[in-house]
């Protein structure tokens, strides 16, 4: 499943160990909104494989 543009940006920021508060500030979102988008990213990409 593909990520939308906002989810992709959230994923890019999260990949750089950026916390939800910082992601929200960078994208002009509320922290709860950023967290929901990050959850959508994890849901779409699945759990890490290791």
JSON list of C-alpha atoms in Angstrom, two decimals:
[
{"chain": "A", "resi": 1, "resn": "UNK", "atom": "CA", "xyz": [0.00, 0.00, 0.00]},
{"chain": "A", "resi": 2, "resn": "UNK", "atom": "CA", "xyz": [1.37, 3.39, -0.94]},
{"chain": "A", "resi": 3, "resn": "UNK", "atom": "CA", "xyz": [1.88, 6.28, 1.42]},
{"chain": "A", "resi": 4, "resn": "UNK", "atom": "CA", "xyz": [0.26, 9.61, 0.67]},
{"chain": "A", "resi": 5, "resn": "UNK", "atom": "CA", "xyz": [2.42, 12.73, 0.54]},
{"chain": "A", "resi": 6, "resn": "UNK", "atom": "CA", "xyz": [1.91, 13.68, 4.19]},
{"chain": "A", "resi": 7, "resn": "UNK", "atom": "CA", "xyz": [2.54, 10.14, 5.41]},
{"chain": "A", "resi": 8, "resn": "UNK", "atom": "CA", "xyz": [5.74, 10.04, 3.38]},
{"chain": "A", "resi": 9, "resn": "UNK", "atom": "CA", "xyz": [6.95, 13.28, 4.97]},
{"chain": "A", "resi": 10, "resn": "UNK", "atom": "CA", "xyz": [6.08, 11.98, 8.44]},
{"chain": "A", "resi": 11, "resn": "UNK", "atom": "CA", "xyz": [7.98, 8.75, 7.69]},
{"chain": "A", "resi": 12, "resn": "UNK", "atom": "CA", "xyz": [11.02, 10.70, 6.49]},
{"chain": "A", "resi": 13, "resn": "UNK", "atom": "CA", "xyz": [11.10, 12.75, 9.68]},
{"chain": "A", "resi": 14, "resn": "UNK", "atom": "CA", "xyz": [10.55, 9.68, 11.87]},
{"chain": "A", "resi": 15, "resn": "UNK", "atom": "CA", "xyz": [13.39, 7.87, 10.08]},
{"chain": "A", "resi": 16, "resn": "UNK", "atom": "CA", "xyz": [15.71, 10.56, 11.39]},
{"chain": "A", "resi": 17, "resn": "UNK", "atom": "CA", "xyz": [14.65, 9.83, 14.99]},
{"chain": "A", "resi": 18, "resn": "UNK", "atom": "CA", "xyz": [12.43, 12.89, 15.06]},
{"chain": "A", "resi": 19, "resn": "UNK", "atom": "CA", "xyz": [9.82, 12.67, 17.81]},
{"chain": "A", "resi": 20, "resn": "UNK", "atom": "CA", "xyz": [6.11, 13.19, 17.30]},
{"chain": "A", "resi": 21, "resn": "UNK", "atom": "CA", "xyz": [6.22, 16.70, 18.80]},
{"chain": "A", "resi": 22, "resn": "UNK", "atom": "CA", "xyz": [8.97, 17.76, 16.38]},
{"chain": "A", "resi": 23, "resn": "UNK", "atom": "CA", "xyz": [7.21, 16.12, 13.43]},
{"chain": "A", "resi": 24, "resn": "UNK", "atom": "CA", "xyz": [4.04, 18.01, 14.31]},
{"chain": "A", "resi": 25, "resn": "UNK", "atom": "CA", "xyz": [5.89, 21.32, 14.58]},
{"chain": "A", "resi": 26, "resn": "UNK", "atom": "CA", "xyz": [7.74, 20.78, 11.30]},
{"chain": "A", "resi": 27, "resn": "UNK", "atom": "CA", "xyz": [4.53, 20.01, 9.42]},
{"chain": "A", "resi": 28, "resn": "UNK", "atom": "CA", "xyz": [2.20, 22.45, 11.15]},
{"chain": "A", "resi": 29, "resn": "UNK", "atom": "CA", "xyz": [0.13, 19.67, 12.72]},
{"chain": "A", "resi": 30, "resn": "UNK", "atom": "CA", "xyz": [-1.14, 19.00, 16.20]},
{"chain": "A", "resi": 31, "resn": "UNK", "atom": "CA", "xyz": [0.85, 16.24, 17.96]},
{"chain": "A", "resi": 32, "resn": "UNK", "atom": "CA", "xyz": [-2.20, 13.95, 17.89]},
{"chain": "A", "resi": 33, "resn": "UNK", "atom": "CA", "xyz": [-2.51, 14.44, 14.13]},
{"chain": "A", "resi": 34, "resn": "UNK", "atom": "CA", "xyz": [1.17, 13.65, 13.61]},
{"chain": "A", "resi": 35, "resn": "UNK", "atom": "CA", "xyz": [0.81, 10.53, 15.76]},
{"chain": "A", "resi": 36, "resn": "UNK", "atom": "CA", "xyz": [-2.18, 9.34, 13.71]},
{"chain": "A", "resi": 37, "resn": "UNK", "atom": "CA", "xyz": [-0.26, 9.81, 10.48]},
{"chain": "A", "resi": 38, "resn": "UNK", "atom": "CA", "xyz": [2.70, 7.92, 11.93]},
{"chain": "A", "resi": 39, "resn": "UNK", "atom": "CA", "xyz": [0.38, 5.09, 12.97]},
{"chain": "A", "resi": 40, "resn": "UNK", "atom": "CA", "xyz": [-0.95, 4.98, 9.40]},
{"chain": "A", "resi": 41, "resn": "UNK", "atom": "CA", "xyz": [2.62, 4.69, 8.10]},
{"chain": "A", "resi": 42, "resn": "UNK", "atom": "CA", "xyz": [3.33, 1.74, 10.42]},
{"chain": "A", "resi": 43, "resn": "UNK", "atom": "CA", "xyz": [0.02, 0.11, 9.48]},
{"chain": "A", "resi": 44, "resn": "UNK", "atom": "CA", "xyz": [0.72, 0.44, 5.75]},
{"chain": "A", "resi": 45, "resn": "UNK", "atom": "CA", "xyz": [4.36, -0.64, 5.88]},
{"chain": "A", "resi": 46, "resn": "UNK", "atom": "CA", "xyz": [3.92, -3.41, 8.45]},
{"chain": "A", "resi": 47, "resn": "UNK", "atom": "CA", "xyz": [6.14, -4.34, 11.36]},
{"chain": "A", "resi": 48, "resn": "UNK", "atom": "CA", "xyz": [9.91, -4.15, 11.04]},
{"chain": "A", "resi": 49, "resn": "UNK", "atom": "CA", "xyz": [11.54, -7.36, 9.90]},
{"chain": "A", "resi": 50, "resn": "UNK", "atom": "CA", "xyz": [14.67, -8.42, 11.59]}
]
